[in-house]
Each structure stands twice: as C-alpha cells, then as structure tokens.
PDB file of C-alpha atoms and ligand atoms in Angstrom:
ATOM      1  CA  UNK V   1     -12.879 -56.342 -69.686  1.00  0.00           C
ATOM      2  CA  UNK V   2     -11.350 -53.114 -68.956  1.00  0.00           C
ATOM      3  CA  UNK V   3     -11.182 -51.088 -65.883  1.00  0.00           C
ATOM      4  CA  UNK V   4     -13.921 -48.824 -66.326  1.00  0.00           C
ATOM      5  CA  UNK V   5     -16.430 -51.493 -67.734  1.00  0.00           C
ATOM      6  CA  UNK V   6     -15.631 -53.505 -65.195  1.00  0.00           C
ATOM      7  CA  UNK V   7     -17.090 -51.111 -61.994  1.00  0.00           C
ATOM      8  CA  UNK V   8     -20.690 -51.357 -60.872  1.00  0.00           C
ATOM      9  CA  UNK V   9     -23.584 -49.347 -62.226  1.00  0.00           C
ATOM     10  CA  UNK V  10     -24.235 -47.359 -59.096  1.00  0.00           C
ATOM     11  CA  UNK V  11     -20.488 -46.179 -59.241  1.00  0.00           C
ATOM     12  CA  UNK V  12     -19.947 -45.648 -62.903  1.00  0.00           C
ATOM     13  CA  UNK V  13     -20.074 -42.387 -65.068  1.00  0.00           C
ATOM     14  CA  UNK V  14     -20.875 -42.633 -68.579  1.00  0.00           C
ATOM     15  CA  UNK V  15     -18.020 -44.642 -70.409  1.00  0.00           C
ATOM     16  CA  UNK V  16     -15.719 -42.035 -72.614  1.00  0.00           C
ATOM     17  CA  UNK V  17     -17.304 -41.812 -76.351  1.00  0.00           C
ATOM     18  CA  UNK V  18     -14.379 -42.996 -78.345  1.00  0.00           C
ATOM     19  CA  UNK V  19     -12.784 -39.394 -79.124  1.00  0.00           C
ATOM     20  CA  UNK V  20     -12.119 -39.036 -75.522  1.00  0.00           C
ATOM     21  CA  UNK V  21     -10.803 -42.083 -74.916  1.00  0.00           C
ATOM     22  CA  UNK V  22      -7.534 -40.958 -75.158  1.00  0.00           C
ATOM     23  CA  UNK V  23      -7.513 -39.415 -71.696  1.00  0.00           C
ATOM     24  CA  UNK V  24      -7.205 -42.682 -70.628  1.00  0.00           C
ATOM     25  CA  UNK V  25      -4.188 -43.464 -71.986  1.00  0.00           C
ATOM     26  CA  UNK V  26      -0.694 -42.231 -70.263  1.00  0.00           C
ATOM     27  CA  UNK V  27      -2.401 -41.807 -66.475  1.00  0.00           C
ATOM     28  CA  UNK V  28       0.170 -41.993 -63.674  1.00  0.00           C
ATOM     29  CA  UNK V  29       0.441 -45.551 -61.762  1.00  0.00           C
ATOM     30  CA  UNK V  30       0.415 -43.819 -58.473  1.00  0.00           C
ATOM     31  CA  UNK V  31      -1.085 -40.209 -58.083  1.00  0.00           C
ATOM     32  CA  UNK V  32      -0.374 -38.492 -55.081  1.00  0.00           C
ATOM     33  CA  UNK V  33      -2.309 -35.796 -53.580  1.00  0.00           C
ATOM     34  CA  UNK V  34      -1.557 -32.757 -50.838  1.00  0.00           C
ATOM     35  CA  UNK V  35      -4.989 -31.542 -49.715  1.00  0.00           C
ATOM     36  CA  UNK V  36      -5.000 -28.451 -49.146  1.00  0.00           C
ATOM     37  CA  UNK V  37      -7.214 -25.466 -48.651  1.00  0.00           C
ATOM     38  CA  UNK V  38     -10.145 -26.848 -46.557  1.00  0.00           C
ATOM     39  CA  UNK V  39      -9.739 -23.987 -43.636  1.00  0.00           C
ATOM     40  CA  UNK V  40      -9.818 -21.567 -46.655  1.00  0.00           C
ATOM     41  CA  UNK V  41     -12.454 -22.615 -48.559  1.00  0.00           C
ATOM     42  CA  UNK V  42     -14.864 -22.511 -44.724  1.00  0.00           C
ATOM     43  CA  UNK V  43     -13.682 -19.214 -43.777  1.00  0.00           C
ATOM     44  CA  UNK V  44     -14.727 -17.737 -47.506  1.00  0.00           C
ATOM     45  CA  UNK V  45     -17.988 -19.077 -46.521  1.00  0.00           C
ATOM     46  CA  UNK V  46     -17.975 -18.072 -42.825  1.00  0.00           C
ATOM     47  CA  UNK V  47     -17.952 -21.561 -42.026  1.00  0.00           C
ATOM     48  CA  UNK V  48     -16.032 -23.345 -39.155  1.00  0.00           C
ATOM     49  CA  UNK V  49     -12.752 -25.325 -40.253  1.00  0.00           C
ATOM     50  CA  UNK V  50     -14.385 -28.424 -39.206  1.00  0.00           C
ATOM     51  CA  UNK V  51     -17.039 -27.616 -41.664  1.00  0.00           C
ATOM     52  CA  UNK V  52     -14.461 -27.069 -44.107  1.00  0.00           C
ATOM     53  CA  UNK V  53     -12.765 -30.557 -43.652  1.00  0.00           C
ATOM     54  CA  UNK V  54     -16.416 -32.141 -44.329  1.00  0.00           C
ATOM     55  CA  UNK V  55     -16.492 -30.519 -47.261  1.00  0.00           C
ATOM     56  CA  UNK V  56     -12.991 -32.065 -47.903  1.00  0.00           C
ATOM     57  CA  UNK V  57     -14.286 -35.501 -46.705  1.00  0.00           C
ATOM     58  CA  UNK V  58     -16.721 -35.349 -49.868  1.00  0.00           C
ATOM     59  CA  UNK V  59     -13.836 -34.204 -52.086  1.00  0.00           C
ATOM     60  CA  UNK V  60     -12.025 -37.726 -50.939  1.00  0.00           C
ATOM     61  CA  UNK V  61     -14.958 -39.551 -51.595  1.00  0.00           C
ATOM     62  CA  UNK V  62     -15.469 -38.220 -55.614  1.00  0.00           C
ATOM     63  CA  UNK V  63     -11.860 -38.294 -56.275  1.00  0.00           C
ATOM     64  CA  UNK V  64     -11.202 -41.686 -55.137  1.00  0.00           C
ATOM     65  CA  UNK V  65     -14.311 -43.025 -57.446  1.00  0.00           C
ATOM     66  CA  UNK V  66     -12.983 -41.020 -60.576  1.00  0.00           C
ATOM     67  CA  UNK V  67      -9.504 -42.552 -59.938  1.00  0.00           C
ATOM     68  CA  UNK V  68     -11.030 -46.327 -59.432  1.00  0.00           C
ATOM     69  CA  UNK V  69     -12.963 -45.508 -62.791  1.00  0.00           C
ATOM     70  CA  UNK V  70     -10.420 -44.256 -65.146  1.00  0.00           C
ATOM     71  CA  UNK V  71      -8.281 -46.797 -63.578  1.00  0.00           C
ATOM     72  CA  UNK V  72      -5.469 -45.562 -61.704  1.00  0.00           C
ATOM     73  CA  UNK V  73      -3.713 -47.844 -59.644  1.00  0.00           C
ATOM     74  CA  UNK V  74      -2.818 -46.461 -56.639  1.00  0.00           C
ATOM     75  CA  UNK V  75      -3.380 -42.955 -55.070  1.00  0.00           C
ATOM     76  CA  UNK V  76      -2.010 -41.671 -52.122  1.00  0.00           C
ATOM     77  CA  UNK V  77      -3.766 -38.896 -50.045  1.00  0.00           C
ATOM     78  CA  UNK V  78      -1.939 -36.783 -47.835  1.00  0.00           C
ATOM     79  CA  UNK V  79      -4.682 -36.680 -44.786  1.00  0.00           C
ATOM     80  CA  UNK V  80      -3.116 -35.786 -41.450  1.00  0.00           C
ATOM     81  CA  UNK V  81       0.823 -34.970 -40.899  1.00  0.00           C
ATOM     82  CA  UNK V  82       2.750 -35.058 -37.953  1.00  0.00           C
ATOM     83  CA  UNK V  83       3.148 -31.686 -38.012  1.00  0.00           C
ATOM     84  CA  UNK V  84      -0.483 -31.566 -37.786  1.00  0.00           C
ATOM     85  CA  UNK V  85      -1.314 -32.715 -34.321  1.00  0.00           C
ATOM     86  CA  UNK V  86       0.242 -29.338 -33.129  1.00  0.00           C
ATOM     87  CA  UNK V  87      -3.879 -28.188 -34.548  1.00  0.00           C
ATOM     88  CA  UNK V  88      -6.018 -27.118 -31.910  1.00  0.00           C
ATOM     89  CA  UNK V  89      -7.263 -30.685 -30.306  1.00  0.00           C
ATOM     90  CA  UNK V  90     -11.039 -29.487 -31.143  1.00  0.00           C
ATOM     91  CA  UNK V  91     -10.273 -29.938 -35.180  1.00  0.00           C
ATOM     92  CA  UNK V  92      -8.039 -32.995 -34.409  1.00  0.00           C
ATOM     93  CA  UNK V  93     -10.935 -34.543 -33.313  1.00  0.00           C
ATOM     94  CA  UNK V  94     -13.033 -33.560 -35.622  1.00  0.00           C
ATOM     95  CA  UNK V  95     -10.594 -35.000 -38.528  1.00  0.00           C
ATOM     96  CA  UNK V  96     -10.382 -38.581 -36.871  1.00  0.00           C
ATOM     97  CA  UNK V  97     -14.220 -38.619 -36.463  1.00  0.00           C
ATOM     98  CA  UNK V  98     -14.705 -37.903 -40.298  1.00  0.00           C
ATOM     99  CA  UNK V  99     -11.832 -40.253 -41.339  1.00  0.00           C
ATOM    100  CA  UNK V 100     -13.854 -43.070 -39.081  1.00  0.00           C
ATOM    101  CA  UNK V 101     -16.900 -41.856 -40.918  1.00  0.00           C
ATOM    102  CA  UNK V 102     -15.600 -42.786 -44.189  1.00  0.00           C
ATOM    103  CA  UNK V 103     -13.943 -45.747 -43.656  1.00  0.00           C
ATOM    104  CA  UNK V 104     -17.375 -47.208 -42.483  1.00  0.00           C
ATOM    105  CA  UNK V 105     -19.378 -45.794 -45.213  1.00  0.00           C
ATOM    106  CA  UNK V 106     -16.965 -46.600 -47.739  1.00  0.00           C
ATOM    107  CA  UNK V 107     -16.261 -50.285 -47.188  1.00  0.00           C
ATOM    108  CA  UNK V 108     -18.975 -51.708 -49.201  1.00  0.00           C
ATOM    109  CA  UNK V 109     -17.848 -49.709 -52.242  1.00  0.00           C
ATOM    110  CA  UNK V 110     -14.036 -50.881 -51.177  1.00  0.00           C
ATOM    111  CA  UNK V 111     -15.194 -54.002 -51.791  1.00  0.00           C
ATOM    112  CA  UNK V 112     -17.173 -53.759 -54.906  1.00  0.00           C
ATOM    113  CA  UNK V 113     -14.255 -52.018 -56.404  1.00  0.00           C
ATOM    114  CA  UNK V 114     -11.888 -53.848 -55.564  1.00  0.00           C
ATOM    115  CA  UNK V 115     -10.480 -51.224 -53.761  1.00  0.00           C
ATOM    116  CA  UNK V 116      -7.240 -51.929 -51.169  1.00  0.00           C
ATOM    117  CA  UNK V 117      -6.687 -49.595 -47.794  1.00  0.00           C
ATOM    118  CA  UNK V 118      -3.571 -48.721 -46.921  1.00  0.00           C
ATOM    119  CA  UNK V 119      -2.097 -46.429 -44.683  1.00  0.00           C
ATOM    120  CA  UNK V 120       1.106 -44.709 -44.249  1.00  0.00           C
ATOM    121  CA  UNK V 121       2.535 -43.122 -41.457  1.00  0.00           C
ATOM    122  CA  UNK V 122       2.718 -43.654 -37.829  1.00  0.00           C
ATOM    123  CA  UNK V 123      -0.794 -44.754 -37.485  1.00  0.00           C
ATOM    124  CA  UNK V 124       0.063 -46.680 -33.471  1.00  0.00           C
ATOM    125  CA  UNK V 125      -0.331 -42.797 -32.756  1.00  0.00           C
ATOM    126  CA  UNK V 126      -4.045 -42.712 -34.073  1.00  0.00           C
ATOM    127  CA  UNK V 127      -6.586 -42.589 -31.417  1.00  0.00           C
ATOM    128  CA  UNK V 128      -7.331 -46.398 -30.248  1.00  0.00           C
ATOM    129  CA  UNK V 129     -11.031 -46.592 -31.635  1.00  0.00           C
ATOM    130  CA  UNK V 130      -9.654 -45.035 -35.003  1.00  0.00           C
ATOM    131  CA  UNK V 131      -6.715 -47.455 -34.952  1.00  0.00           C
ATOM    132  CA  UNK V 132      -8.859 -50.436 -34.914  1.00  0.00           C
ATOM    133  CA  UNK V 133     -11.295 -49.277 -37.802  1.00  0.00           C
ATOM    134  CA  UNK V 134      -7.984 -48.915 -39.796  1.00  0.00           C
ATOM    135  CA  UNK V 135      -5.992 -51.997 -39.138  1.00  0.00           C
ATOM    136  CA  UNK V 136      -9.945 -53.631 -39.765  1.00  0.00           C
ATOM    137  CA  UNK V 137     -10.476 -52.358 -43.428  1.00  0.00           C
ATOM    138  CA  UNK V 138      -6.873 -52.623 -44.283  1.00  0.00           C
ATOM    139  CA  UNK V 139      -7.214 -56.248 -43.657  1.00  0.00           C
ATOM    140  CA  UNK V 140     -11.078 -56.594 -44.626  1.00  0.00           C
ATOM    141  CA  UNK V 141      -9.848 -55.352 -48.212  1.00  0.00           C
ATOM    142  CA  UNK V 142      -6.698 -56.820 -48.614  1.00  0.00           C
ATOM    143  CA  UNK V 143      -7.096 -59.224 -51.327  1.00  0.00           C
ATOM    144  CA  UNK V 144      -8.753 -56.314 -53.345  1.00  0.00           C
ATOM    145  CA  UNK V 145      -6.367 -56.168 -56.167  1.00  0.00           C
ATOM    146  CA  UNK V 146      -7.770 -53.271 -58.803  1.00  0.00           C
ATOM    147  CA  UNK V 147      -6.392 -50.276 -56.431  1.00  0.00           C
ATOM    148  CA  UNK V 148      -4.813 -49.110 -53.502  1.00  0.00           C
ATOM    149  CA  UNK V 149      -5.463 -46.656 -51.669  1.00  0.00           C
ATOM    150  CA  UNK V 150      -3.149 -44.912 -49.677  1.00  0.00           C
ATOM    151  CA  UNK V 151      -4.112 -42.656 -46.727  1.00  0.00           C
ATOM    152  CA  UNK V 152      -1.348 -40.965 -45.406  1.00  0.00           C
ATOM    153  CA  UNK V 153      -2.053 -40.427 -41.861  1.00  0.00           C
ATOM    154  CA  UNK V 154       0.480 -38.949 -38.889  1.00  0.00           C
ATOM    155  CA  UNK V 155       3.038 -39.069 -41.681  1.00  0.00           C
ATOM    156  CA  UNK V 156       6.103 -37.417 -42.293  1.00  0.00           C
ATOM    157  CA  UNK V 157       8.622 -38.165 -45.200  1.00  0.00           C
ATOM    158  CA  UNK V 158      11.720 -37.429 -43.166  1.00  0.00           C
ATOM    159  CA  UNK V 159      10.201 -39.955 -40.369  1.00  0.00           C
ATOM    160  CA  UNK V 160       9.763 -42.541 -42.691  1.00  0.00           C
ATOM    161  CA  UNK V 161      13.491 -42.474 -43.694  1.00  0.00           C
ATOM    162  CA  UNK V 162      15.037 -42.344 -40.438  1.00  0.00           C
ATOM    163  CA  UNK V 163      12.741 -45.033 -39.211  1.00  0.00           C
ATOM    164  CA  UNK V 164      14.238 -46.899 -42.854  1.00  0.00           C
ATOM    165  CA  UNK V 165      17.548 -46.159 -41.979  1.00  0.00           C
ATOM    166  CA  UNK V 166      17.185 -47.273 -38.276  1.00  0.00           C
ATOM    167  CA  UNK V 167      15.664 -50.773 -39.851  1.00  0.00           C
ATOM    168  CA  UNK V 168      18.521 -51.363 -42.053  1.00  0.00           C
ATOM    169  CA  UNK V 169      21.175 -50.460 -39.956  1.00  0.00           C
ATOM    170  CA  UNK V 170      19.556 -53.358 -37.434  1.00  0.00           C
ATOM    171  CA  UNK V 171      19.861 -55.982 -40.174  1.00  0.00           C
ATOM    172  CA  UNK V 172      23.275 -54.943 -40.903  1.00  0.00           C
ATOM    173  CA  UNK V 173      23.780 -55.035 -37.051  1.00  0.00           C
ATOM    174  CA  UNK V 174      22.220 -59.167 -37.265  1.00  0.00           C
ATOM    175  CA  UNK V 175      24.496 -59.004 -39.927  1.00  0.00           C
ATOM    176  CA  UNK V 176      22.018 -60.161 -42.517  1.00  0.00           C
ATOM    177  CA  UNK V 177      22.890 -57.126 -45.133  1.00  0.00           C
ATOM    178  CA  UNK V 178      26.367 -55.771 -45.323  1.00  0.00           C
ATOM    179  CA  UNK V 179      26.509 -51.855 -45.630  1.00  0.00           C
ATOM    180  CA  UNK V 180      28.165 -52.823 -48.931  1.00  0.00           C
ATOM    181  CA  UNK V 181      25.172 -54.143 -50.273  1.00  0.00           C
ATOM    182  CA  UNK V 182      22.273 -51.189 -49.072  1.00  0.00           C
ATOM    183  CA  UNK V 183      21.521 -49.237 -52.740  1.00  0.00           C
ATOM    184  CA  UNK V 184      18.430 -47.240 -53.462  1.00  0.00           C
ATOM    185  CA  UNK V 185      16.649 -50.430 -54.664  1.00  0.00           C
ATOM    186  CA  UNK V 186      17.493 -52.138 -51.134  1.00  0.00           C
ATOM    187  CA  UNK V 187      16.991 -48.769 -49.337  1.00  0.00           C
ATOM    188  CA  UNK V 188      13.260 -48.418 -50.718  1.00  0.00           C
ATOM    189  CA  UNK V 189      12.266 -52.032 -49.325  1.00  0.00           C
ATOM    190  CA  UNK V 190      12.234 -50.354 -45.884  1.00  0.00           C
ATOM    191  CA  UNK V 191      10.176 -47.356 -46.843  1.00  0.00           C
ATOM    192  CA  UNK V 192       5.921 -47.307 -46.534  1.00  0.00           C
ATOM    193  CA  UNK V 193       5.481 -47.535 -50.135  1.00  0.00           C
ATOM    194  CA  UNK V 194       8.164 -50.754 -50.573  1.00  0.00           C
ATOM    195  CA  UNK V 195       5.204 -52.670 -53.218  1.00  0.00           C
ATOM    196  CA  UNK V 196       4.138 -49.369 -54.993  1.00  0.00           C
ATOM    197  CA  UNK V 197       5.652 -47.228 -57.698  1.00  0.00           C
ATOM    198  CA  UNK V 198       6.838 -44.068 -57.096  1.00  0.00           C
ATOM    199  CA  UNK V 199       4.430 -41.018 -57.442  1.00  0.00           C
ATOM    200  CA  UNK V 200       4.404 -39.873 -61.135  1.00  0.00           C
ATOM    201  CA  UNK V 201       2.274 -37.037 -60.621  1.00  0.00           C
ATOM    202  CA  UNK V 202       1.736 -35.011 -57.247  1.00  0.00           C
ATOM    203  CA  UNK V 203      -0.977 -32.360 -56.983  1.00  0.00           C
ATOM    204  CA  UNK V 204      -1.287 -29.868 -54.481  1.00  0.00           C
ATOM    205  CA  UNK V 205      -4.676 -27.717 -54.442  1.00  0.00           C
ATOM    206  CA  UNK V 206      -5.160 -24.378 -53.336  1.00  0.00           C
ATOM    207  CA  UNK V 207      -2.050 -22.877 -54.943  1.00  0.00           C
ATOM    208  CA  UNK V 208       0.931 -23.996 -52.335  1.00  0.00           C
ATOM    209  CA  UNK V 209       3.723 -24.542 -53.716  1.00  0.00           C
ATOM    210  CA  UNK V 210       5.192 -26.658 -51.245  1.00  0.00           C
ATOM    211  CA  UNK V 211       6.015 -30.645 -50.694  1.00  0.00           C
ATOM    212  CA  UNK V 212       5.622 -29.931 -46.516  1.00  0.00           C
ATOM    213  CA  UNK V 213       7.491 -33.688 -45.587  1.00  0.00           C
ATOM    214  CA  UNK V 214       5.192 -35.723 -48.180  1.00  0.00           C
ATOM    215  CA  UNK V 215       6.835 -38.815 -49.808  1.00  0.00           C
ATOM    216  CA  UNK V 216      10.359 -37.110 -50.166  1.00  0.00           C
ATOM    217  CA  UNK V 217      12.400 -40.010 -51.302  1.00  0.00           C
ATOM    218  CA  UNK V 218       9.449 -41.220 -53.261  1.00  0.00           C
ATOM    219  CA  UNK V 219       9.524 -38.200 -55.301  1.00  0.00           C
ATOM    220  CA  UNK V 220      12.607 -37.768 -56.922  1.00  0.00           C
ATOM    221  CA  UNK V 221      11.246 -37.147 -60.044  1.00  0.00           C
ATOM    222  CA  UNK V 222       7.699 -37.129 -59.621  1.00  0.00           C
ATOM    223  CA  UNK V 223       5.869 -34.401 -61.976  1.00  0.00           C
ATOM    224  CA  UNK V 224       4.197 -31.527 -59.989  1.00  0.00           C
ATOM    225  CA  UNK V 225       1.047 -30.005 -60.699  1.00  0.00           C
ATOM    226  CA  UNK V 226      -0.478 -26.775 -58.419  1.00  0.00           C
ATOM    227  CA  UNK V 227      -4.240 -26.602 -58.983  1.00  0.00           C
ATOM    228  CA  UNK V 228      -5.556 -22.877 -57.141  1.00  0.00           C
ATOM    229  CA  UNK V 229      -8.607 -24.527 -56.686  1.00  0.00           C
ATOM    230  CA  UNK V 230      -9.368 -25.594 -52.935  1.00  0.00           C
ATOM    231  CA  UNK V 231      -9.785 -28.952 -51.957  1.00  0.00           C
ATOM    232  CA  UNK V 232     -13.564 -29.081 -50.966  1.00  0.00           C
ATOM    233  CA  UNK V 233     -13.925 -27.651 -54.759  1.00  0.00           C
ATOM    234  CA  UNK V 234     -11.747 -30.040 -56.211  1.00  0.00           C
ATOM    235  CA  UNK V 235     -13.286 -32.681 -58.145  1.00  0.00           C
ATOM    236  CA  UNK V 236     -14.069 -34.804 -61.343  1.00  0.00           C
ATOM    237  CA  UNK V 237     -13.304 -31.516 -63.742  1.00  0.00           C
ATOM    238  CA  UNK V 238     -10.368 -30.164 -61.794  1.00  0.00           C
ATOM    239  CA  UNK V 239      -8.853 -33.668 -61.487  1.00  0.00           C
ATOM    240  CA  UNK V 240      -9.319 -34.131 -65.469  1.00  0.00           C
ATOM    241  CA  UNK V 241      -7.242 -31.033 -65.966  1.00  0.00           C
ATOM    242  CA  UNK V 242      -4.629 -32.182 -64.133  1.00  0.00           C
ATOM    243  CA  UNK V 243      -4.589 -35.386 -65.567  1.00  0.00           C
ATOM    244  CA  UNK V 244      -4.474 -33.734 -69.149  1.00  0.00           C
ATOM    245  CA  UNK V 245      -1.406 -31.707 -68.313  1.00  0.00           C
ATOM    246  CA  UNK V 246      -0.112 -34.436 -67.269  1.00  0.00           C
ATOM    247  CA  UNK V 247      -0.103 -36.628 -70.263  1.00  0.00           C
ATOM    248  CA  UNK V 248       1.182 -33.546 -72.530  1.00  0.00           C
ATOM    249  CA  UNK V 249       4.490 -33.411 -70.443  1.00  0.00           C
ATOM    250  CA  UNK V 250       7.840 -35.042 -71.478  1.00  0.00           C
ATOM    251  CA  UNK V 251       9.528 -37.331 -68.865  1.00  0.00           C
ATOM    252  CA  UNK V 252      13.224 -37.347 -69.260  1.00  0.00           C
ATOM    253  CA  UNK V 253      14.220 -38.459 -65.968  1.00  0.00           C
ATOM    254  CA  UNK V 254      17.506 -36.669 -66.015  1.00  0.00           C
ATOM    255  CA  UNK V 255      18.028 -37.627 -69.815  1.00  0.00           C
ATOM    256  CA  UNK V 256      18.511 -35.451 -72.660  1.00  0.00           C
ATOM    257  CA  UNK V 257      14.742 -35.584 -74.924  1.00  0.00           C
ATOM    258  CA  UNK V 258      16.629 -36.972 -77.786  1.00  0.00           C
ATOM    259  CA  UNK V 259      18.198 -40.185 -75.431  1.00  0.00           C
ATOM    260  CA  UNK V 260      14.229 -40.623 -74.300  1.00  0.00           C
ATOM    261  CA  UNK V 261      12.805 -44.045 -74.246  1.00  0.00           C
ATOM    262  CA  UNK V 262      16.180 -45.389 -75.499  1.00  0.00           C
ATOM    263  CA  UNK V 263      18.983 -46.856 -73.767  1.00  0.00           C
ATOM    264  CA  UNK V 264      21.517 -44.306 -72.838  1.00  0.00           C
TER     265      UNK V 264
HETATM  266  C1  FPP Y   1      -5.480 -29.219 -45.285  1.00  0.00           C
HETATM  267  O1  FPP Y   1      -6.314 -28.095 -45.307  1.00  0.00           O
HETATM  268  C2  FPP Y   1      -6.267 -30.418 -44.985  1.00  0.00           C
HETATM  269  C3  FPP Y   1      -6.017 -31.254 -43.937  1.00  0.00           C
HETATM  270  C4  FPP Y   1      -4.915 -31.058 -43.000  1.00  0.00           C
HETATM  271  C5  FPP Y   1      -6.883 -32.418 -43.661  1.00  0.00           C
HETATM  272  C6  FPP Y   1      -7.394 -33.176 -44.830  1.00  0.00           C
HETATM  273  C7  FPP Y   1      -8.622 -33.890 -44.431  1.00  0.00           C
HETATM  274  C8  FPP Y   1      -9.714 -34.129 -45.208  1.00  0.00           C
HETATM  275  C9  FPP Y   1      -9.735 -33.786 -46.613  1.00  0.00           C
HETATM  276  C10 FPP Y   1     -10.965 -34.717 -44.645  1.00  0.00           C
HETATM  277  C11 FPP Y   1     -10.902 -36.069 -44.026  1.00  0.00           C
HETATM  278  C12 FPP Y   1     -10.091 -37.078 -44.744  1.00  0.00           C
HETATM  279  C13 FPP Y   1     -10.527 -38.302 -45.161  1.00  0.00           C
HETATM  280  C14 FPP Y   1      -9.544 -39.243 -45.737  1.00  0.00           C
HETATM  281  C15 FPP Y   1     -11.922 -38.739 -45.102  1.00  0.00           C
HETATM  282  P1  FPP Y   1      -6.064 -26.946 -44.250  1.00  0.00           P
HETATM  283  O2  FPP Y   1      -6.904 -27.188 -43.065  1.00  0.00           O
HETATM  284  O3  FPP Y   1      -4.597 -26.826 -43.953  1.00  0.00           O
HETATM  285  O4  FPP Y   1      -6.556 -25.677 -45.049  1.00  0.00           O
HETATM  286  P2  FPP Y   1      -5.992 -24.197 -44.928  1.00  0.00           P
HETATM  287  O5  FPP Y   1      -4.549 -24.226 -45.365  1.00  0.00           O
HETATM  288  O6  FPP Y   1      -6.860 -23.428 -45.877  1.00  0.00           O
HETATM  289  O7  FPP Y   1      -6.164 -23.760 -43.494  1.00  0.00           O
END
C-alpha cells in the first residue's frame, strides 16, 4: 500500500488521477522550510504580529498534512532561532503558547500518521511547561516510522557545529576517536540531524533570500527555492509549485551533467 492510500479518510485529499501522478515521483527525502513573512502578512491586514503567527500556526498545520500525504519523509521547519529571543518577550510568548497549542491538538493525527516529533536546537532553553510537552510527544511518537518531523526550535546552525566540534574533540580527549579519523561522515554523527538526510530542497517564503543560521552544514548542496508568497498564505498550491520546480532541476552535485548518475 502506498503512502498516500495508506492515511486516514479524515486526513486525505483526493488521490492524484493517474496523469498527475507524476508529481509524486522525484520529491525531496527531507524538505526544509524558513518561515517567513508572518509579521508582514498581519501588518497588511492591520493585524497584530501575534495574529500573524496564528495565521502561520495554520500554515504548519496544512503543510505538514500535504507532506505526510504525498509522502515526504522528513521536513524540517525553521520555528524559533536563537537570534529570535532578542523579539519583544510579549510575541515570545505568544509563539511558545501556539507551539504548545499544536503539539496538543496535533498528537492524535501524529499518531494516526505515523508521524515522528523531533526537535532541533537548544530546546533546555524552552520555557519549562513547553519543554515538557516536547520531550512528551517526541517520545509519545517515537516509534512512528512514516515521517519525521523536525521543529527547529532556539536553533542556530553555527551552534550546532561548535557544540559538534566541542563533542568530538571530548571523545578524542577519552581518546576514543583519533583526530586522524574525524571526516565529514564522522563529523555529521554529532550534528541534530545525525539519522536524517540532508535537505534536498529548502524554501524560504516571503521573498528573503537568505539562509539566517539554518542547517548550514546540512546544506551544502541543498536546492533553494524563494516563494514571495508569505507564510500564513502558503499552502497546498504554493507548496505544489515548489515541489514542481523542484523535480524539473538537474542535480550535479559538483559534477559535470554529462558525468551525472555515473561514476566519475
Ligand atoms: C517568521 O516571520 C516566523 C517566525 C519567527 C515564527 C514562525 C512561527 C510560526 C509559523 C507559528 C508557530 C509554529 C508552530 C510550529 C506551530 P516573521 O515574524 O519574521 O515575519 P516578518 O519578517 O514579516 O516580520
């Protein structure tokens, strides 16, 4: 049974009619996504930022469900940086009370899905009560084996290597690894993402053209994709576009196009 028939009714869009089906071929193992644009998108509407992120909130919700259903494998959102507890403490708040929100309304469909939380980042720095919730659905949906997702919260990429790089040098310290031996292979092992692919595709909304500290090892050569839309209007359409220009690009990974999918 495939990935799409496999998801309940309540959760399911109509299955592809064959000419279509195509889309689901090629998809990236691991999408990752920059959110950006909620602010934006509220003051447009002379709406508070807050309002703006629970607009966003609802954006996570559809775009997690199309993922689960045309069967992506892991998806990383990009939910609070480090960079942004310097926000006023009001919004803070505000984001940690919608992030509890969802994880509580979002468990049962976690489950049904066979969905996996995970976070990245320095999440000890999480308020307690929002802690706990966390560290309680990661491990309530562990064994959930049809996707992960990732929730990148108080993260920053250049964090997450020196904390790597701090690990490794203490097993070479124990002298368990010999500097000899640390390669990229070794080296990811002590990143957040050790059991996941790298990103293949990375889309930022609202027309930044920026990485701002996400996943920086990870993304070597992950394909980039601005959408100008923002992120409380992003969903199934915009994330289908994507996702098609996407599959039309070539990968060479530093190769020429002719040496492509052969050994060089
Ligand atoms: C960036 O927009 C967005 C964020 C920093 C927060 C993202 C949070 C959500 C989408 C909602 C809660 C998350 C979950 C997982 C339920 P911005 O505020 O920087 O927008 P701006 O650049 O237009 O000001």
């Amino acid at each position: 049974m495939n990935t799409i028939t496999k998801l309940s009714k309540k959760n399911t869009l109509p299955t592809p009619p064959t000419s279509e089906r195509s889309r689901f071929d090629n998809l990236p193992r691991h999408l990752a996504i920059i959110m950006d644009g909620n602010g934006r998108w509220a003051k447009e509407r002379n709406l508070s930022r807050i309002e703006g992120h629970r607009a966003g909130a609802e954006s996570v919700r559809v775009i997690v469900r199309s993922c689960r259903k045309i069967g992506i494998p892991v998806l990383t959102l990009y939910a609070f940086s480090k960079e942004n507890w310097q926000r006023p403490s009001r919004e803070v708040q505000a984001l940690w009370r919608l992030l509890s929100r969802y994880l509580k309304s979002e468990l049962g469909e976690m489950m049904e899905n066979s969905i996996r939380l995970n976070a990245i980042g320095d999440i000890r720095e999480l308020p307690r009560t929002v802690y706990r919730l966390l560290a309680n659905t990661m491990e309530q949906t562990a064994a959930n084996r049809e996707m992960i997702l990732n929730l990148a919260l108080s993260y920053s990429g250049r964090s997450e290597i020196v904390k790597a790089a701090q690990k490794l040098a203490d097993t070479c310290v124990k002298r368990e690894l010999k500097p000899s031996e640390i390669d990229e292979a070794v080296f990811s092992t002590y990143l957040y993402t050790a059991d996941m692919p790298d990103p293949d595709l990375l889309i930022r909304t609202s027309g930044e053209r920026r990485i701002s500290n996400f996943l920086l090892w990870q993304m070597a050569y992950t394909e980039l994709y601005v959408s100008p839309v923002y992120w409380p209007d992003f969903r199934e359409p915009e994330l289908m576009e994507a996702l098609d220009d996407y599959q039309r690009r070539e990968r060479r990974f530093g190769k020429t196009g002719d040496q492509k999918g052969k050994e060089a």
